[in-house]
Amino acid sequence: MPPLSTSAPGVRQAAFRFRCIACGDLSDSARQNFRCSQCGDLLEITYPHGKEAGSAAQNLKASWRQRRLSQSAIDQSGVWRFRDLLPALANDEQAITLREGNTPLYELPRCARITGVPRLSAKHQGLNPTGSFKDAGMTVAATFARLAGFRWVACASTGNTSASMAAYAARGGMRSLVLVPEGKISWSKLSQALDYGAVTCQLRTDFDGCLSLLQELVLRAPVYQLNSINPFRLEGQKTLALELLEQLDWQSPDHIIVPGGNLGNSSAIGKALVEMRDLGLISRLPRLSVIQAEGANALVRTLREAAGKRLISVQAETRATAIRIGNPASWKKAVHVLEATGGACEQVTEIEIAQAKAEIGAEGIGCEPASAVTLAGLKKLLKQGFVKPEESVVLVLTGNLLKDPDFTMGFHRGDLLKGTADESASAALNPLRRPPIVLDATLEAVIGALEQAEKS
Ligand code: F0G
């Protein structure tokens, strides 16, 4: 018999409904495309009776701490440990979990010196079971897919969602269908989906093309979609913020900075921050800022050119392939959270991304290129005076260094930006490069390399 898990005294598990983010329509069920039956906009999950501030907040904090001592699977998950703020399960065994979450918050002393922000840290979501932040959302959404009786789950992906979905589907005894843009995702991510047994289709289009095809597919075939349009995903991803604030002893940092692609993650973190404030878990909101690659800057343009009122799509192009997205599905949710938290939205160049990634690597933790936009963006926000050096800043690193070895090898060998408009400017990155050295297998040769390195 599995060990019993703990539950919060005086706090009931959350009943939930779906609410349209545009017209506010409330419903108990959602269609397979997770769009409002009245106006077609996106849905979010809402907890009508879940906002009990005061003593409940203290009970929750104590209960979440207590669960860390438990041996049960659901308590060991860094997502389900916070289940009081997630859609309720009838029993603990229903959760499909790989013990996701529980990711470290690292200080970044070198990057702190480079940026002149002493209180700089990184929440490393790349240390999740499949190597990205997607696992936090996937454990919840895959669980509800199985509860709804689906045999098939599906997603469009730039790689990380598909790796995560395939893993959780396999763990939950479901089949999975992956739609990825051909030639535009890293082999590491693709190979994960294959290993976890997904039916993997490389479509001759981009991510946006894959996602729009999936939206049609789910209305025609009995597959459950696990993109971040699925609001269960965002509920799971909320726990990133809960865990972060717990690690900070419930003292809000001044800034949280997150990469923006399809904009699900920023929406989830923002939702969590507002819920935490409303519940009395934190007393003030951090500013949540979103950073995009210059070549995939739909949200930046939407805010600058349309005041956040209508989406300006772009033809996306960036070497940070995880965020190579031109038509972000959750743009409206992201605009809401930027407004609610007073955050900023910025864009960074390919060179800035490559430099920031090497700087995070030199901290001994590393991340994938899309995650490095956060450090590059911080530098910009500092220059603009939006972030002050004395403020505390948390960067959300979304993916593991090992997710994109081609980028890392290209950077260190010096051919990452060859043949692009950035080629000549990329010489500025040379001091950060550590190319592999091919030598004869002699002691003298290795000592020579050591001496050479000591001088540089
Ligand atoms: N960072 C990484 C490593 C990602 O894989 C993604 C998105 C993002 C940031 C952006 O997050 O979409 O919530 O704004 N990857 C998706 C995928 C789209 O299919 O793996 P977002």
Short mmCIF file of C-alpha atoms and ligand atoms in Angstrom, two decimals:
data_model
loop_
_atom_site.label_atom_id
_atom_site.label_comp_id
_atom_site.label_asym_id
_atom_site.label_seq_id
_atom_site.Cartn_x
_atom_site.Cartn_y
_atom_site.Cartn_z
CA MET A 1 0.00 0.00 0.00
CA PRO A 2 1.45 3.43 -0.94
CA PRO A 3 2.33 5.71 1.99
CA LEU A 4 -0.38 8.15 2.97
CA SER A 5 0.12 11.76 1.95
CA THR A 6 -0.53 14.77 4.09
CA SER A 7 -3.23 17.35 3.50
CA ALA A 8 -3.58 20.92 4.69
CA PRO A 9 -5.57 21.37 7.88
CA GLY A 10 -8.59 23.55 7.26
CA VAL A 11 -7.87 23.97 3.55
CA ARG A 12 -10.08 22.18 1.09
CA GLN A 13 -8.93 20.97 -2.30
CA ALA A 14 -9.87 23.35 -5.05
CA ALA A 15 -13.13 23.01 -6.97
CA PHE A 16 -12.72 24.73 -10.32
CA ARG A 17 -14.49 26.09 -13.37
CA PHE A 18 -13.38 27.36 -16.76
CA ARG A 19 -13.62 31.09 -17.42
CA CYS A 20 -13.19 32.82 -20.76
CA ILE A 21 -10.47 35.47 -20.54
CA ALA A 22 -12.35 37.78 -22.93
CA CYS A 23 -16.11 37.54 -22.25
CA GLY A 24 -15.90 36.02 -18.76
CA ASP A 25 -18.28 33.17 -19.60
CA LEU A 26 -18.11 30.46 -16.91
CA SER A 27 -18.52 26.76 -17.62
CA ASP A 28 -17.99 23.42 -15.94
CA SER A 29 -16.51 21.77 -19.01
CA ALA A 30 -14.36 22.78 -21.96
CA ARG A 31 -14.37 21.80 -25.61
CA GLN A 32 -11.32 19.97 -26.96
CA ASN A 33 -9.79 23.12 -28.41
CA PHE A 34 -10.07 24.82 -25.00
CA ARG A 35 -11.76 27.86 -26.51
CA CYS A 36 -14.82 29.67 -25.25
CA SER A 37 -18.05 28.35 -26.76
CA GLN A 38 -19.43 31.92 -26.79
CA CYS A 39 -16.60 34.04 -28.24
CA GLY A 40 -13.78 31.64 -29.14
CA ASP A 41 -11.14 33.15 -26.87
CA LEU A 42 -8.92 31.21 -24.46
CA LEU A 43 -10.10 29.72 -21.18
CA GLU A 44 -8.49 29.87 -17.78
CA ILE A 45 -9.18 27.84 -14.67
CA THR A 46 -10.76 29.67 -11.80
CA TYR A 47 -11.52 28.65 -8.22
CA PRO A 48 -14.79 30.32 -7.23
CA HIS A 49 -14.56 29.60 -3.52
CA GLY A 50 -10.83 29.23 -3.14
CA LYS A 51 -9.84 32.66 -1.90
CA GLU A 52 -9.59 32.41 1.85
CA ALA A 53 -6.92 34.80 3.03
CA GLY A 54 -5.39 35.07 6.49
CA SER A 55 -5.02 31.96 8.61
CA ALA A 56 -5.51 29.71 5.57
CA ALA A 57 -2.29 31.15 4.14
CA GLN A 58 -0.36 30.10 7.23
CA ASN A 59 -1.94 26.63 7.12
CA LEU A 60 -1.01 26.27 3.47
CA LYS A 61 2.61 27.24 4.05
CA ALA A 62 2.92 24.79 6.96
CA SER A 63 1.28 22.00 5.00
CA TRP A 64 3.51 22.51 1.93
CA ARG A 65 6.57 22.40 4.17
CA GLN A 66 5.31 19.28 5.93
CA ARG A 67 4.76 17.42 2.68
CA ARG A 68 8.46 17.65 1.90
CA LEU A 69 9.04 15.04 4.62
CA SER A 70 6.56 12.61 3.13
CA GLN A 71 7.52 9.55 1.05
CA SER A 72 4.39 9.52 -1.09
CA ALA A 73 4.76 10.26 -4.79
CA ILE A 74 2.25 13.10 -4.81
CA ASP A 75 3.99 14.85 -1.92
CA GLN A 76 7.43 14.39 -3.44
CA SER A 77 6.28 16.14 -6.60
CA GLY A 78 7.22 19.81 -6.46
CA VAL A 79 3.97 20.48 -8.34
CA TRP A 80 1.40 18.35 -6.50
CA ARG A 81 2.84 19.39 -3.17
CA PHE A 82 0.97 22.64 -3.87
CA ARG A 83 -2.22 20.81 -4.89
CA ASP A 84 -4.43 22.98 -2.68
CA LEU A 85 -4.14 25.61 -5.43
CA LEU A 86 -4.58 23.14 -8.30
CA PRO A 87 -7.66 21.43 -9.75
CA ALA A 88 -8.64 18.72 -7.30
CA LEU A 89 -8.08 15.01 -7.77
CA ALA A 90 -10.44 12.43 -6.28
CA ASN A 91 -7.45 10.52 -4.93
CA ASP A 92 -3.66 10.87 -4.87
CA GLU A 93 -2.98 7.84 -7.06
CA GLN A 94 -4.57 9.60 -10.04
CA ALA A 95 -1.57 11.90 -10.51
CA ILE A 96 0.93 11.01 -13.24
CA THR A 97 4.14 12.25 -11.72
CA LEU A 98 7.88 11.99 -12.34
CA ARG A 99 8.60 13.96 -9.12
CA GLU A 100 8.84 17.14 -11.20
CA GLY A 101 9.52 20.58 -9.75
CA ASN A 102 11.77 20.82 -6.70
CA THR A 103 14.18 22.86 -8.82
CA PRO A 104 17.00 24.86 -7.25
CA LEU A 105 17.29 28.59 -6.89
CA TYR A 106 20.93 29.42 -7.61
CA GLU A 107 22.87 32.56 -6.84
CA LEU A 108 24.69 33.90 -9.90
CA PRO A 109 27.80 35.63 -8.51
CA ARG A 110 29.60 36.02 -11.86
CA CYS A 111 26.55 37.37 -13.66
CA ALA A 112 25.91 39.58 -10.65
CA ARG A 113 29.35 41.14 -11.15
CA ILE A 114 28.83 41.48 -14.92
CA THR A 115 25.47 43.20 -14.54
CA GLY A 116 26.19 45.07 -11.30
CA VAL A 117 23.11 43.52 -9.65
CA PRO A 118 24.34 41.82 -6.45
CA ARG A 119 21.02 40.16 -5.62
CA LEU A 120 20.73 38.11 -8.80
CA SER A 121 19.59 34.48 -8.85
CA ALA A 122 18.22 31.89 -11.24
CA LYS A 123 15.35 29.44 -10.79
CA HIS A 124 16.58 26.54 -12.89
CA GLN A 125 13.59 24.78 -14.40
CA GLY A 126 15.95 22.94 -16.73
CA LEU A 127 16.58 20.54 -13.85
CA ASN A 128 13.15 18.97 -14.21
CA PRO A 129 12.87 15.27 -15.21
CA THR A 130 12.81 15.89 -18.98
CA GLY A 131 15.04 18.96 -18.77
CA SER A 132 12.57 21.82 -19.07
CA PHE A 133 9.87 23.77 -17.24
CA LYS A 134 7.22 21.98 -19.29
CA ASP A 135 7.12 19.08 -16.82
CA ALA A 136 5.43 21.20 -14.16
CA GLY A 137 2.48 21.82 -16.44
CA MET A 138 2.51 18.43 -18.08
CA THR A 139 2.04 16.43 -14.88
CA VAL A 140 -1.26 18.23 -14.27
CA ALA A 141 -2.53 18.28 -17.86
CA ALA A 142 -1.58 14.67 -18.57
CA THR A 143 -3.31 13.62 -15.37
CA PHE A 144 -6.52 15.34 -16.42
CA ALA A 145 -6.23 13.89 -19.94
CA ARG A 146 -6.21 10.40 -18.47
CA LEU A 147 -9.04 11.23 -16.08
CA ALA A 148 -11.08 12.41 -19.06
CA GLY A 149 -10.59 8.94 -20.55
CA PHE A 150 -8.35 9.88 -23.50
CA ARG A 151 -6.08 7.26 -25.04
CA TRP A 152 -4.22 9.80 -27.20
CA VAL A 153 -2.62 13.12 -26.30
CA ALA A 154 -1.06 15.51 -28.81
CA CYS A 155 0.90 18.72 -29.07
CA ALA A 156 2.63 21.07 -31.47
CA SER A 157 6.07 21.93 -30.22
CA THR A 158 9.44 23.56 -30.67
CA GLY A 159 10.78 20.51 -28.84
CA ASN A 160 10.44 20.77 -25.09
CA THR A 161 6.68 20.38 -24.86
CA SER A 162 6.87 17.29 -27.04
CA ALA A 163 9.65 15.72 -24.96
CA SER A 164 7.70 16.35 -21.79
CA MET A 165 4.34 15.25 -23.16
CA ALA A 166 5.79 12.03 -24.55
CA ALA A 167 7.31 11.18 -21.17
CA TYR A 168 4.14 11.83 -19.16
CA ALA A 169 1.95 10.03 -21.70
CA ALA A 170 4.23 6.99 -21.45
CA ARG A 171 4.15 7.09 -17.66
CA GLY A 172 0.37 7.37 -17.73
CA GLY A 173 -0.18 4.56 -20.23
CA MET A 174 -1.37 6.86 -23.03
CA ARG A 175 -0.21 7.22 -26.65
CA SER A 176 1.20 10.53 -27.83
CA LEU A 177 1.29 12.40 -31.14
CA VAL A 178 3.91 15.08 -31.69
CA LEU A 179 3.82 17.76 -34.42
CA VAL A 180 7.13 19.60 -34.82
CA PRO A 181 8.50 21.92 -37.52
CA GLU A 182 10.85 19.95 -39.73
CA GLY A 183 14.53 20.88 -39.31
CA LYS A 184 13.81 23.57 -36.72
CA ILE A 185 14.11 21.76 -33.44
CA SER A 186 17.17 20.36 -31.73
CA TRP A 187 18.03 16.69 -32.07
CA SER A 188 18.20 16.35 -28.30
CA LYS A 189 14.57 17.26 -27.90
CA LEU A 190 13.44 15.22 -30.89
CA SER A 191 15.31 12.18 -29.62
CA GLN A 192 13.55 12.41 -26.27
CA ALA A 193 10.13 12.21 -27.92
CA LEU A 194 11.27 9.19 -29.93
CA ASP A 195 12.66 7.41 -26.89
CA TYR A 196 9.49 7.99 -24.88
CA GLY A 197 7.54 6.36 -27.70
CA ALA A 198 5.70 9.28 -29.31
CA VAL A 199 4.40 9.15 -32.87
CA THR A 200 6.55 12.03 -34.10
CA CYS A 201 5.60 13.98 -37.23
CA GLN A 202 8.06 16.52 -38.62
CA LEU A 203 5.82 18.86 -40.59
CA ARG A 204 7.05 21.07 -43.42
CA THR A 205 5.99 24.26 -41.70
CA ASP A 206 6.92 26.30 -38.62
CA PHE A 207 5.66 25.97 -35.01
CA ASP A 208 2.72 28.27 -35.72
CA GLY A 209 1.70 26.04 -38.64
CA CYS A 210 1.92 22.95 -36.43
CA LEU A 211 -0.23 24.56 -33.74
CA SER A 212 -2.97 25.70 -36.08
CA LEU A 213 -3.13 22.23 -37.61
CA LEU A 214 -3.41 20.69 -34.14
CA GLN A 215 -6.29 23.02 -33.28
CA GLU A 216 -8.23 21.58 -36.23
CA LEU A 217 -7.16 18.02 -35.49
CA VAL A 218 -8.52 18.00 -31.94
CA LEU A 219 -11.98 18.89 -33.25
CA ARG A 220 -11.90 15.96 -35.67
CA ALA A 221 -10.07 13.18 -33.79
CA PRO A 222 -10.30 11.90 -30.21
CA VAL A 223 -6.96 13.34 -29.11
CA TYR A 224 -6.47 15.54 -26.10
CA GLN A 225 -4.31 18.58 -26.74
CA LEU A 226 -1.51 19.32 -24.35
CA ASN A 227 -0.26 22.68 -25.63
CA SER A 228 -0.35 25.56 -23.18
CA ILE A 229 -3.71 26.58 -24.64
CA ASN A 230 -4.82 23.77 -22.32
CA PRO A 231 -5.44 25.63 -19.06
CA PHE A 232 -4.47 22.62 -16.92
CA ARG A 233 -0.92 23.10 -18.20
CA LEU A 234 -0.82 26.63 -16.85
CA GLU A 235 -2.13 25.53 -13.46
CA GLY A 236 0.82 23.17 -13.12
CA GLN A 237 3.27 25.81 -14.32
CA LYS A 238 1.96 28.16 -11.62
CA THR A 239 3.84 26.07 -9.08
CA LEU A 240 7.16 27.44 -10.37
CA ALA A 241 6.20 30.72 -8.70
CA LEU A 242 4.87 29.05 -5.55
CA GLU A 243 8.05 27.08 -5.11
CA LEU A 244 10.18 30.15 -5.84
CA LEU A 245 8.41 32.26 -3.23
CA GLU A 246 8.68 29.44 -0.71
CA GLN A 247 12.43 29.33 -1.39
CA LEU A 248 12.52 33.08 -0.74
CA ASP A 249 10.64 32.63 2.53
CA TRP A 250 7.61 34.35 0.97
CA GLN A 251 9.48 37.64 0.50
CA SER A 252 8.79 38.80 -3.05
CA PRO A 253 11.79 39.65 -5.21
CA ASP A 254 11.57 42.99 -7.01
CA HIS A 255 11.73 41.38 -10.46
CA ILE A 256 11.13 38.01 -12.10
CA ILE A 257 12.31 37.75 -15.70
CA VAL A 258 11.08 35.02 -18.02
CA PRO A 259 11.53 34.15 -21.72
CA GLY A 260 8.49 34.57 -23.95
CA GLY A 261 7.54 32.22 -26.80
CA ASN A 262 3.95 31.00 -26.96
CA LEU A 263 3.52 32.99 -23.72
CA GLY A 264 2.01 30.24 -21.60
CA ASN A 265 4.70 30.30 -18.96
CA SER A 266 4.63 34.04 -18.31
CA SER A 267 0.83 33.81 -18.10
CA ALA A 268 1.05 30.96 -15.58
CA ILE A 269 3.63 32.68 -13.38
CA GLY A 270 1.62 35.91 -13.43
CA LYS A 271 -1.58 34.06 -12.49
CA ALA A 272 0.23 32.43 -9.59
CA LEU A 273 1.59 35.74 -8.32
CA VAL A 274 -1.84 37.35 -8.35
CA GLU A 275 -3.43 34.33 -6.64
CA MET A 276 -0.69 34.33 -4.00
CA ARG A 277 -1.28 38.01 -3.32
CA ASP A 278 -5.05 37.49 -3.12
CA LEU A 279 -4.61 34.58 -0.71
CA GLY A 280 -2.29 36.55 1.55
CA LEU A 281 0.68 34.28 0.82
CA ILE A 282 2.74 37.30 -0.28
CA SER A 283 2.22 40.94 0.55
CA ARG A 284 3.40 42.51 -2.71
CA LEU A 285 3.69 41.52 -6.34
CA PRO A 286 7.09 41.22 -8.01
CA ARG A 287 7.28 42.80 -11.45
CA LEU A 288 7.15 40.02 -14.06
CA SER A 289 9.00 40.90 -17.28
CA VAL A 290 8.98 38.96 -20.54
CA ILE A 291 11.95 38.81 -22.92
CA GLN A 292 11.75 37.70 -26.54
CA ALA A 293 14.28 37.14 -29.30
CA GLU A 294 14.37 40.09 -31.69
CA GLY A 295 13.47 37.76 -34.55
CA ALA A 296 10.42 36.39 -32.72
CA ASN A 297 9.13 39.53 -31.07
CA ALA A 298 5.37 39.33 -31.50
CA LEU A 299 4.58 40.44 -27.94
CA VAL A 300 7.07 43.32 -28.05
CA ARG A 301 5.46 44.62 -31.24
CA THR A 302 1.94 43.97 -29.97
CA LEU A 303 2.63 46.21 -26.98
CA ARG A 304 4.58 48.90 -28.85
CA GLU A 305 2.53 49.15 -32.01
CA ALA A 306 -0.94 48.12 -30.87
CA ALA A 307 -0.87 49.02 -27.16
CA GLY A 308 -1.56 45.34 -26.35
CA LYS A 309 -5.00 45.51 -27.98
CA ARG A 310 -4.48 43.16 -30.95
CA LEU A 311 -1.80 40.64 -31.79
CA ILE A 312 0.88 41.61 -34.27
CA SER A 313 2.17 38.29 -35.63
CA VAL A 314 5.65 37.98 -37.06
CA GLN A 315 7.51 35.51 -39.28
CA ALA A 316 9.72 34.13 -36.54
CA GLU A 317 13.45 33.50 -36.97
CA THR A 318 15.95 32.89 -34.18
CA ARG A 319 18.65 30.38 -33.27
CA ALA A 320 16.93 30.09 -29.88
CA THR A 321 14.61 27.58 -31.55
CA ALA A 322 12.51 26.96 -28.42
CA ILE A 323 11.03 30.46 -28.81
CA ARG A 324 10.90 30.57 -32.60
CA ILE A 325 7.20 31.47 -32.47
CA GLY A 326 5.51 34.27 -34.40
CA ASN A 327 1.87 33.90 -33.42
CA PRO A 328 1.81 33.31 -29.66
CA ALA A 329 -1.44 31.72 -28.51
CA SER A 330 -1.47 33.18 -24.99
CA TRP A 331 -0.59 36.77 -25.92
CA LYS A 332 -3.71 38.22 -24.25
CA LYS A 333 -3.02 36.41 -20.99
CA ALA A 334 0.57 37.69 -21.09
CA VAL A 335 -0.59 41.28 -21.66
CA HIS A 336 -2.87 40.91 -18.59
CA VAL A 337 -0.06 39.71 -16.34
CA LEU A 338 2.34 42.40 -17.52
CA GLU A 339 -0.32 44.96 -16.65
CA ALA A 340 -1.18 43.32 -13.33
CA THR A 341 2.42 43.14 -12.14
CA GLY A 342 3.80 46.27 -13.81
CA GLY A 343 6.36 44.26 -15.79
CA ALA A 344 8.22 45.16 -18.97
CA CYS A 345 8.61 43.43 -22.33
CA GLU A 346 11.91 43.58 -24.23
CA GLN A 347 13.72 41.96 -27.11
CA VAL A 348 17.33 40.84 -27.45
CA THR A 349 19.58 40.09 -30.42
CA GLU A 350 21.14 36.78 -31.42
CA ILE A 351 24.55 38.01 -30.27
CA GLU A 352 23.18 39.13 -26.93
CA ILE A 353 21.56 35.70 -26.46
CA ALA A 354 24.77 33.84 -27.32
CA GLN A 355 26.80 36.00 -24.95
CA ALA A 356 24.34 35.61 -22.07
CA LYS A 357 24.19 31.85 -22.57
CA ALA A 358 27.98 31.58 -22.31
CA GLU A 359 27.95 33.77 -19.20
CA ILE A 360 25.37 31.52 -17.52
CA GLY A 361 27.39 28.49 -18.61
CA ALA A 362 30.49 29.98 -16.99
CA GLU A 363 28.56 29.96 -13.69
CA GLY A 364 28.69 26.16 -13.87
CA ILE A 365 24.97 25.70 -14.39
CA GLY A 366 24.27 26.39 -18.07
CA CYS A 367 20.96 26.63 -19.88
CA GLU A 368 19.55 26.44 -23.36
CA PRO A 369 19.60 29.52 -25.62
CA ALA A 370 15.95 30.48 -25.04
CA SER A 371 16.57 30.67 -21.30
CA ALA A 372 19.54 32.99 -21.76
CA VAL A 373 17.30 35.77 -23.11
CA THR A 374 16.52 36.49 -19.47
CA LEU A 375 20.07 37.61 -18.63
CA ALA A 376 20.39 39.48 -21.93
CA GLY A 377 17.05 41.16 -21.20
CA LEU A 378 18.10 42.10 -17.68
CA LYS A 379 21.05 44.01 -19.12
CA LYS A 380 18.65 45.99 -21.31
CA LEU A 381 16.20 46.66 -18.49
CA LEU A 382 19.08 47.92 -16.35
CA LYS A 383 20.21 50.30 -19.09
CA GLN A 384 16.67 51.65 -19.38
CA GLY A 385 16.51 52.16 -15.60
CA PHE A 386 13.52 49.81 -15.32
CA VAL A 387 15.58 47.53 -13.06
CA LYS A 388 17.73 49.26 -10.43
CA PRO A 389 21.06 47.69 -9.42
CA GLU A 390 20.03 47.50 -5.76
CA GLU A 391 16.86 45.51 -6.56
CA SER A 392 16.55 41.73 -6.32
CA VAL A 393 16.12 39.83 -9.57
CA VAL A 394 15.23 36.21 -10.35
CA LEU A 395 15.84 34.85 -13.84
CA VAL A 396 13.73 31.87 -14.86
CA LEU A 397 15.97 29.43 -16.74
CA THR A 398 13.52 27.30 -18.67
CA GLY A 399 15.67 24.60 -20.27
CA ASN A 400 18.76 22.49 -19.63
CA LEU A 401 22.12 23.17 -21.29
CA LEU A 402 22.03 19.67 -22.82
CA LYS A 403 18.87 20.46 -24.77
CA ASP A 404 20.79 22.16 -27.58
CA PRO A 405 24.40 20.95 -27.86
CA ASP A 406 24.68 22.11 -31.48
CA PHE A 407 24.25 25.72 -30.38
CA THR A 408 26.85 25.35 -27.64
CA MET A 409 29.36 23.60 -29.91
CA GLY A 410 28.79 26.17 -32.66
CA PHE A 411 29.38 28.97 -30.20
CA HIS A 412 32.65 27.58 -28.84
CA ARG A 413 33.96 26.49 -32.24
CA GLY A 414 33.14 29.96 -33.54
CA ASP A 415 30.78 29.00 -36.37
CA LEU A 416 27.43 29.70 -34.68
CA LEU A 417 26.79 32.94 -36.52
CA LYS A 418 28.79 32.18 -39.70
CA GLY A 419 27.01 33.24 -42.85
CA THR A 420 24.58 35.48 -40.94
CA ALA A 421 24.35 39.27 -40.73
CA ASP A 422 25.87 38.98 -37.24
CA GLU A 423 29.05 37.23 -38.39
CA SER A 424 31.46 40.18 -38.15
CA ALA A 425 29.99 41.50 -34.90
CA SER A 426 30.30 38.05 -33.35
CA ALA A 427 34.07 38.57 -32.90
CA ALA A 428 33.08 40.33 -29.67
CA LEU A 429 32.16 36.90 -28.30
CA ASN A 430 35.64 35.45 -28.77
CA PRO A 431 36.81 35.98 -25.17
CA LEU A 432 33.99 33.70 -24.00
CA ARG A 433 34.77 30.87 -26.41
CA ARG A 434 36.44 27.70 -25.15
CA PRO A 435 36.89 25.58 -28.29
CA PRO A 436 38.05 21.97 -27.88
CA ILE A 437 41.78 21.53 -28.52
CA VAL A 438 42.99 18.58 -30.59
CA LEU A 439 46.49 17.48 -29.53
CA ASP A 440 48.93 14.62 -29.84
CA ALA A 441 48.56 12.32 -26.83
CA THR A 442 51.74 13.51 -25.10
CA LEU A 443 52.39 15.00 -21.71
CA GLU A 444 54.21 17.95 -23.29
CA ALA A 445 51.27 18.81 -25.52
CA VAL A 446 48.82 18.81 -22.59
CA ILE A 447 51.15 20.86 -20.37
CA GLY A 448 51.57 23.29 -23.28
CA ALA A 449 47.78 23.65 -23.49
CA LEU A 450 47.59 24.24 -19.75
CA GLU A 451 50.26 26.96 -19.92
CA GLN A 452 48.57 28.58 -22.88
CA ALA A 453 45.24 28.64 -21.03
CA GLU A 454 46.88 30.13 -17.95
CA LYS A 455 48.08 33.08 -20.05
CA SER A 456 44.74 33.81 -21.69
N1 F0G B 1 12.08 28.46 -22.93
C1 F0G B 1 12.08 27.21 -23.43
C2 F0G B 1 13.28 26.37 -23.17
C3 F0G B 1 10.97 26.73 -24.16
O1 F0G B 1 10.99 25.49 -24.63
C4 F0G B 1 9.88 27.59 -24.39
C5 F0G B 1 8.71 27.14 -25.15
C6 F0G B 1 9.92 28.87 -23.84
C7 F0G B 1 11.04 29.27 -23.12
C8 F0G B 1 8.81 29.83 -23.99
O2 F0G B 1 7.76 29.51 -23.14
O3 F0G B 1 5.99 29.29 -24.85
O4 F0G B 1 5.44 29.40 -22.44
O5 F0G B 1 6.30 31.41 -23.63
N2 F0G B 1 8.64 26.03 -25.76
C9 F0G B 1 7.43 25.48 -26.36
C10 F0G B 1 7.65 24.07 -26.81
C11 F0G B 1 6.70 26.34 -27.25
O6 F0G B 1 6.95 23.61 -27.72
O7 F0G B 1 8.50 23.39 -26.26
P1 F0G B 1 6.28 29.93 -23.53
#
